[in-house]
Amino acid sequence: MELTNLTKQTKIWLIAAAILILLAAAVMMLFEVDLSQIPTYLISLGFLGIVLGSLFVYLQTFFPFVPFVLLAGANVAICGMTWGLILNYVMACLGATTAFFVARKLGFGWVDRQISKYPVIRGFNEKLGEHGFFYILIGRLIPIIPSSAISVGAGVSSISVRSYLLGTWIGKLPIVALETLIAHDAIHFRQHKSRFFLLLAIFVVIILIGHYLKGRLMPKKNNNIA
């Protein structure tokens, strides 16, 4: 798709995304933010930290520049467990929704070329046409492939908007809640030591299940090698 053929709505999406990215970069330069210290900076900024925490969770869906659990912990520290969870969940879902529509509007050629380089992502994408909701739901619940790859890949697949949105908004809730609770218990480690290790064990099991499913459900790279 040529840039000159983009619709007005698509151009607005691009401009908005570019502004958000530039804003985040400007803030990080202004405050000389070390990525590993983002949670500490956000907490020290008070209400502005809430705004930036929301923005970072949103952008993390596009560019996983820092582990989600760190941003989740910062938002929990600022807003408390309940509102921190709500903020993390809503912004993560909005980011995934935006990535999907941006890819669907303008990314077919470029995204297809990128997906073709990764057999696992390509195999996952091919399944979305027939069982879109199921695979999006499983992909959100269990980290089979990166969340950003799911969002962008789904945008250039034949999955319906309804199936994608339902799979994403339902599937993201448990994993976002788990990571947010892990972050909360890490902050309040002395009070929730036992639960922290239990949740961490559950998270590790989910990661292992995702690794297993990746091998079982996705085509292996050497399958097509004679």
Tab-separated table of C-alpha atoms in Angstrom:
chain	number	residue	atom	x	y	z
A	1	MET	CA	0.000	0.000	0.000
A	2	GLU	CA	1.507	3.347	-1.053
A	3	LEU	CA	1.495	6.261	1.377
A	4	THR	CA	-0.225	8.426	-1.205
A	5	ASN	CA	-3.189	6.046	-1.215
A	6	LEU	CA	-3.799	6.152	2.521
A	7	THR	CA	-7.235	7.289	3.617
A	8	LYS	CA	-7.721	10.311	5.831
A	9	GLN	CA	-8.659	8.060	8.752
A	10	THR	CA	-5.495	5.991	8.319
A	11	LYS	CA	-3.338	9.124	8.225
A	12	ILE	CA	-4.945	10.260	11.475
A	13	TRP	CA	-4.091	6.891	13.072
A	14	LEU	CA	-0.473	7.232	11.929
A	15	ILE	CA	-0.139	10.817	13.104
A	16	ALA	CA	-1.660	9.983	16.492
A	17	ALA	CA	0.657	6.996	16.964
A	18	ALA	CA	3.679	9.079	15.938
A	19	ILE	CA	2.729	11.846	18.383
A	20	LEU	CA	2.396	9.347	21.236
A	21	ILE	CA	5.775	7.802	20.467
A	22	LEU	CA	7.474	11.203	20.185
A	23	LEU	CA	5.806	12.356	23.405
A	24	ALA	CA	7.066	9.306	25.270
A	25	ALA	CA	10.571	9.804	23.867
A	26	ALA	CA	10.529	13.508	24.773
A	27	VAL	CA	9.457	12.796	28.340
A	28	MET	CA	12.156	10.160	28.738
A	29	MET	CA	14.803	12.580	27.422
A	30	LEU	CA	13.485	15.469	29.533
A	31	PHE	CA	13.661	13.482	32.741
A	32	GLU	CA	16.745	11.519	31.629
A	33	VAL	CA	14.891	8.288	32.276
A	34	ASP	CA	16.798	5.025	32.557
A	35	LEU	CA	14.390	2.340	31.282
A	36	SER	CA	15.109	0.088	34.242
A	37	GLN	CA	14.152	2.948	36.569
A	38	ILE	CA	10.820	3.784	34.901
A	39	PRO	CA	8.692	2.522	37.832
A	40	THR	CA	10.629	4.681	40.312
A	41	TYR	CA	10.281	7.760	38.109
A	42	LEU	CA	6.555	7.243	37.621
A	43	ILE	CA	5.931	6.898	41.347
A	44	SER	CA	7.898	10.085	42.068
A	45	LEU	CA	5.825	12.091	39.567
A	46	GLY	CA	2.468	11.588	41.284
A	47	PHE	CA	-0.526	12.319	39.019
A	48	LEU	CA	1.750	12.881	36.036
A	49	GLY	CA	3.084	9.419	36.772
A	50	ILE	CA	-0.425	8.013	36.323
A	51	VAL	CA	-0.686	9.683	32.921
A	52	LEU	CA	2.741	8.465	31.850
A	53	GLY	CA	2.125	5.016	33.323
A	54	SER	CA	-1.005	4.733	31.208
A	55	LEU	CA	0.873	5.930	28.133
A	56	PHE	CA	3.756	3.511	28.675
A	57	VAL	CA	1.426	0.521	29.073
A	58	TYR	CA	-0.307	1.575	25.847
A	59	LEU	CA	2.983	1.944	23.957
A	60	GLN	CA	4.379	-1.269	25.419
A	61	THR	CA	1.822	-3.108	23.309
A	62	PHE	CA	3.556	-1.777	20.177
A	63	PHE	CA	7.133	-1.737	21.442
A	64	PRO	CA	7.893	-3.984	24.447
A	65	PHE	CA	10.743	-1.715	25.568
A	66	VAL	CA	10.390	-2.786	29.206
A	67	PRO	CA	8.753	-5.841	30.825
A	68	PHE	CA	5.040	-5.306	31.372
A	69	VAL	CA	5.286	-6.388	35.006
A	70	LEU	CA	7.520	-3.376	35.807
A	71	LEU	CA	4.990	-0.916	34.404
A	72	ALA	CA	2.195	-2.820	36.123
A	73	GLY	CA	4.044	-2.493	39.413
A	74	ALA	CA	4.504	1.250	38.981
A	75	ASN	CA	0.798	1.761	38.285
A	76	VAL	CA	-0.148	-0.389	41.281
A	77	ALA	CA	2.224	1.589	43.502
A	78	ILE	CA	0.651	4.859	42.353
A	79	CYS	CA	-3.030	3.888	42.084
A	80	GLY	CA	-3.403	0.890	44.380
A	81	MET	CA	-4.225	-2.669	43.386
A	82	THR	CA	-7.785	-2.168	42.103
A	83	TRP	CA	-7.301	0.974	40.024
A	84	GLY	CA	-3.828	-0.113	38.981
A	85	LEU	CA	-5.278	-3.341	37.590
A	86	ILE	CA	-8.057	-1.471	35.780
A	87	LEU	CA	-5.555	0.966	34.262
A	88	ASN	CA	-3.172	-1.808	33.197
A	89	TYR	CA	-5.952	-3.891	31.662
A	90	VAL	CA	-7.743	-1.108	29.786
A	91	MET	CA	-4.584	0.465	28.370
A	92	ALA	CA	-3.104	-2.906	27.356
A	93	CYS	CA	-6.322	-3.789	25.526
A	94	LEU	CA	-6.557	-0.366	23.884
A	95	GLY	CA	-2.967	-0.697	22.705
A	96	ALA	CA	-3.642	-4.151	21.257
A	97	THR	CA	-6.793	-2.846	19.581
A	98	THR	CA	-4.949	0.107	18.045
A	99	ALA	CA	-2.128	-2.112	16.756
A	100	PHE	CA	-4.683	-4.381	15.098
A	101	PHE	CA	-6.472	-1.560	13.271
A	102	VAL	CA	-3.252	0.168	12.214
A	103	ALA	CA	-1.989	-3.108	10.717
A	104	ARG	CA	-5.318	-3.781	9.036
A	105	LYS	CA	-5.467	-0.303	7.510
A	106	LEU	CA	-1.977	-0.015	6.096
A	107	GLY	CA	0.241	-2.933	6.980
A	108	PHE	CA	-0.641	-5.782	4.630
A	109	GLY	CA	2.454	-5.708	2.437
A	110	TRP	CA	5.059	-4.816	5.044
A	111	VAL	CA	3.636	-6.991	7.838
A	112	ASP	CA	3.245	-9.975	5.510
A	113	ARG	CA	6.913	-9.715	4.561
A	114	GLN	CA	7.939	-9.621	8.210
A	115	ILE	CA	5.679	-12.526	9.194
A	116	SER	CA	7.093	-14.665	6.387
A	117	LYS	CA	10.463	-14.592	8.177
A	118	TYR	CA	9.073	-16.304	11.283
A	119	PRO	CA	7.458	-19.736	10.756
A	120	VAL	CA	5.907	-19.805	14.233
A	121	ILE	CA	4.125	-16.478	13.763
A	122	ARG	CA	3.173	-17.371	10.191
A	123	GLY	CA	1.715	-20.691	11.330
A	124	PHE	CA	-0.251	-19.001	14.094
A	125	ASN	CA	-1.566	-16.422	11.655
A	126	GLU	CA	-2.749	-19.070	9.207
A	127	LYS	CA	-4.975	-20.573	11.892
A	128	LEU	CA	-6.771	-17.297	12.549
A	129	GLY	CA	-8.900	-17.570	9.412
A	130	GLU	CA	-10.785	-20.663	10.590
A	131	HIS	CA	-10.620	-20.445	14.376
A	132	GLY	CA	-9.779	-16.805	14.957
A	133	PHE	CA	-11.440	-16.240	18.324
A	134	PHE	CA	-10.026	-19.442	19.835
A	135	TYR	CA	-6.430	-18.774	18.789
A	136	ILE	CA	-6.513	-15.113	19.784
A	137	LEU	CA	-7.954	-16.121	23.160
A	138	ILE	CA	-5.297	-18.800	23.702
A	139	GLY	CA	-2.570	-16.480	22.423
A	140	ARG	CA	-3.572	-13.836	24.964
A	141	LEU	CA	-3.947	-16.295	27.843
A	142	ILE	CA	-0.718	-18.175	27.145
A	143	PRO	CA	2.427	-16.527	25.689
A	144	ILE	CA	2.819	-18.695	22.582
A	145	ILE	CA	4.161	-15.750	20.569
A	146	PRO	CA	4.757	-12.100	21.577
A	147	SER	CA	1.589	-10.101	22.199
A	148	SER	CA	2.612	-7.409	19.704
A	149	ALA	CA	3.063	-10.071	17.002
A	150	ILE	CA	-0.451	-11.359	17.686
A	151	SER	CA	-1.953	-7.877	17.340
A	152	VAL	CA	-0.154	-6.908	14.146
A	153	GLY	CA	-0.383	-10.368	12.591
A	154	ALA	CA	-4.113	-10.581	13.250
A	155	GLY	CA	-4.541	-7.223	11.544
A	156	VAL	CA	-3.409	-8.664	8.209
A	157	SER	CA	-5.233	-11.976	8.638
A	158	SER	CA	-8.824	-12.796	7.692
A	159	ILE	CA	-10.041	-12.807	11.295
A	160	SER	CA	-13.151	-10.725	11.922
A	161	VAL	CA	-12.922	-7.587	14.035
A	162	ARG	CA	-15.470	-9.040	16.468
A	163	SER	CA	-13.505	-12.263	17.014
A	164	TYR	CA	-10.272	-10.356	17.531
A	165	LEU	CA	-11.741	-7.892	20.010
A	166	LEU	CA	-13.552	-10.573	22.009
A	167	GLY	CA	-10.497	-12.833	22.103
A	168	THR	CA	-8.242	-9.952	23.118
A	169	TRP	CA	-10.408	-8.287	25.762
A	170	ILE	CA	-11.360	-11.609	27.358
A	171	GLY	CA	-7.963	-13.259	27.024
A	172	LYS	CA	-5.905	-10.359	28.340
A	173	LEU	CA	-7.767	-10.041	31.635
A	174	PRO	CA	-6.353	-13.142	33.400
A	175	ILE	CA	-2.733	-12.611	32.337
A	176	VAL	CA	-2.793	-8.861	33.068
A	177	ALA	CA	-4.374	-9.588	36.453
A	178	LEU	CA	-1.702	-12.202	37.187
A	179	GLU	CA	1.209	-9.928	36.274
A	180	THR	CA	-0.341	-7.004	38.151
A	181	LEU	CA	-0.823	-9.140	41.254
A	182	ILE	CA	2.756	-10.414	41.003
A	183	ALA	CA	3.960	-6.808	40.832
A	184	HIS	CA	1.762	-5.865	43.801
A	185	ASP	CA	3.061	-8.743	45.921
A	186	ALA	CA	6.652	-7.968	44.943
A	187	ILE	CA	6.164	-4.425	46.245
A	188	HIS	CA	4.558	-5.735	49.450
A	189	PHE	CA	6.762	-8.814	49.639
A	190	ARG	CA	6.802	-9.221	53.416
A	191	GLN	CA	3.017	-9.231	53.672
A	192	HIS	CA	2.417	-11.497	50.654
A	193	LYS	CA	5.553	-13.644	50.461
A	194	SER	CA	3.745	-16.993	50.117
A	195	ARG	CA	1.280	-15.747	47.520
A	196	PHE	CA	4.068	-14.088	45.545
A	197	PHE	CA	5.939	-17.361	45.112
A	198	LEU	CA	2.713	-19.198	44.290
A	199	LEU	CA	1.811	-16.658	41.591
A	200	LEU	CA	5.356	-16.734	40.265
A	201	ALA	CA	5.155	-20.523	39.999
A	202	ILE	CA	1.850	-20.238	38.122
A	203	PHE	CA	3.419	-17.718	35.747
A	204	VAL	CA	6.375	-20.028	35.077
A	205	VAL	CA	3.988	-22.913	34.367
A	206	ILE	CA	2.080	-20.722	31.892
A	207	ILE	CA	5.356	-19.850	30.151
A	208	LEU	CA	6.251	-23.544	29.907
A	209	ILE	CA	2.805	-24.384	28.527
A	210	GLY	CA	3.266	-21.657	25.923
A	211	HIS	CA	6.625	-23.120	24.932
A	212	TYR	CA	5.064	-26.578	24.637
A	213	LEU	CA	2.154	-25.331	22.527
A	214	LYS	CA	4.552	-23.452	20.279
A	215	GLY	CA	6.248	-26.724	19.450
A	216	ARG	CA	3.017	-28.704	19.088
A	217	LEU	CA	0.736	-26.290	17.255
A	218	MET	CA	3.115	-24.341	15.042
A	219	PRO	CA	4.997	-25.587	11.982
A	220	LYS	CA	8.664	-26.206	12.633
A	221	LYS	CA	11.154	-24.343	10.482
A	222	ASN	CA	12.861	-27.484	9.245
A	223	ASN	CA	9.635	-29.198	8.176
A	224	ASN	CA	9.965	-27.822	4.667
A	225	ILE	CA	13.656	-28.528	4.317
A	226	ALA	CA	14.382	-31.451	2.005
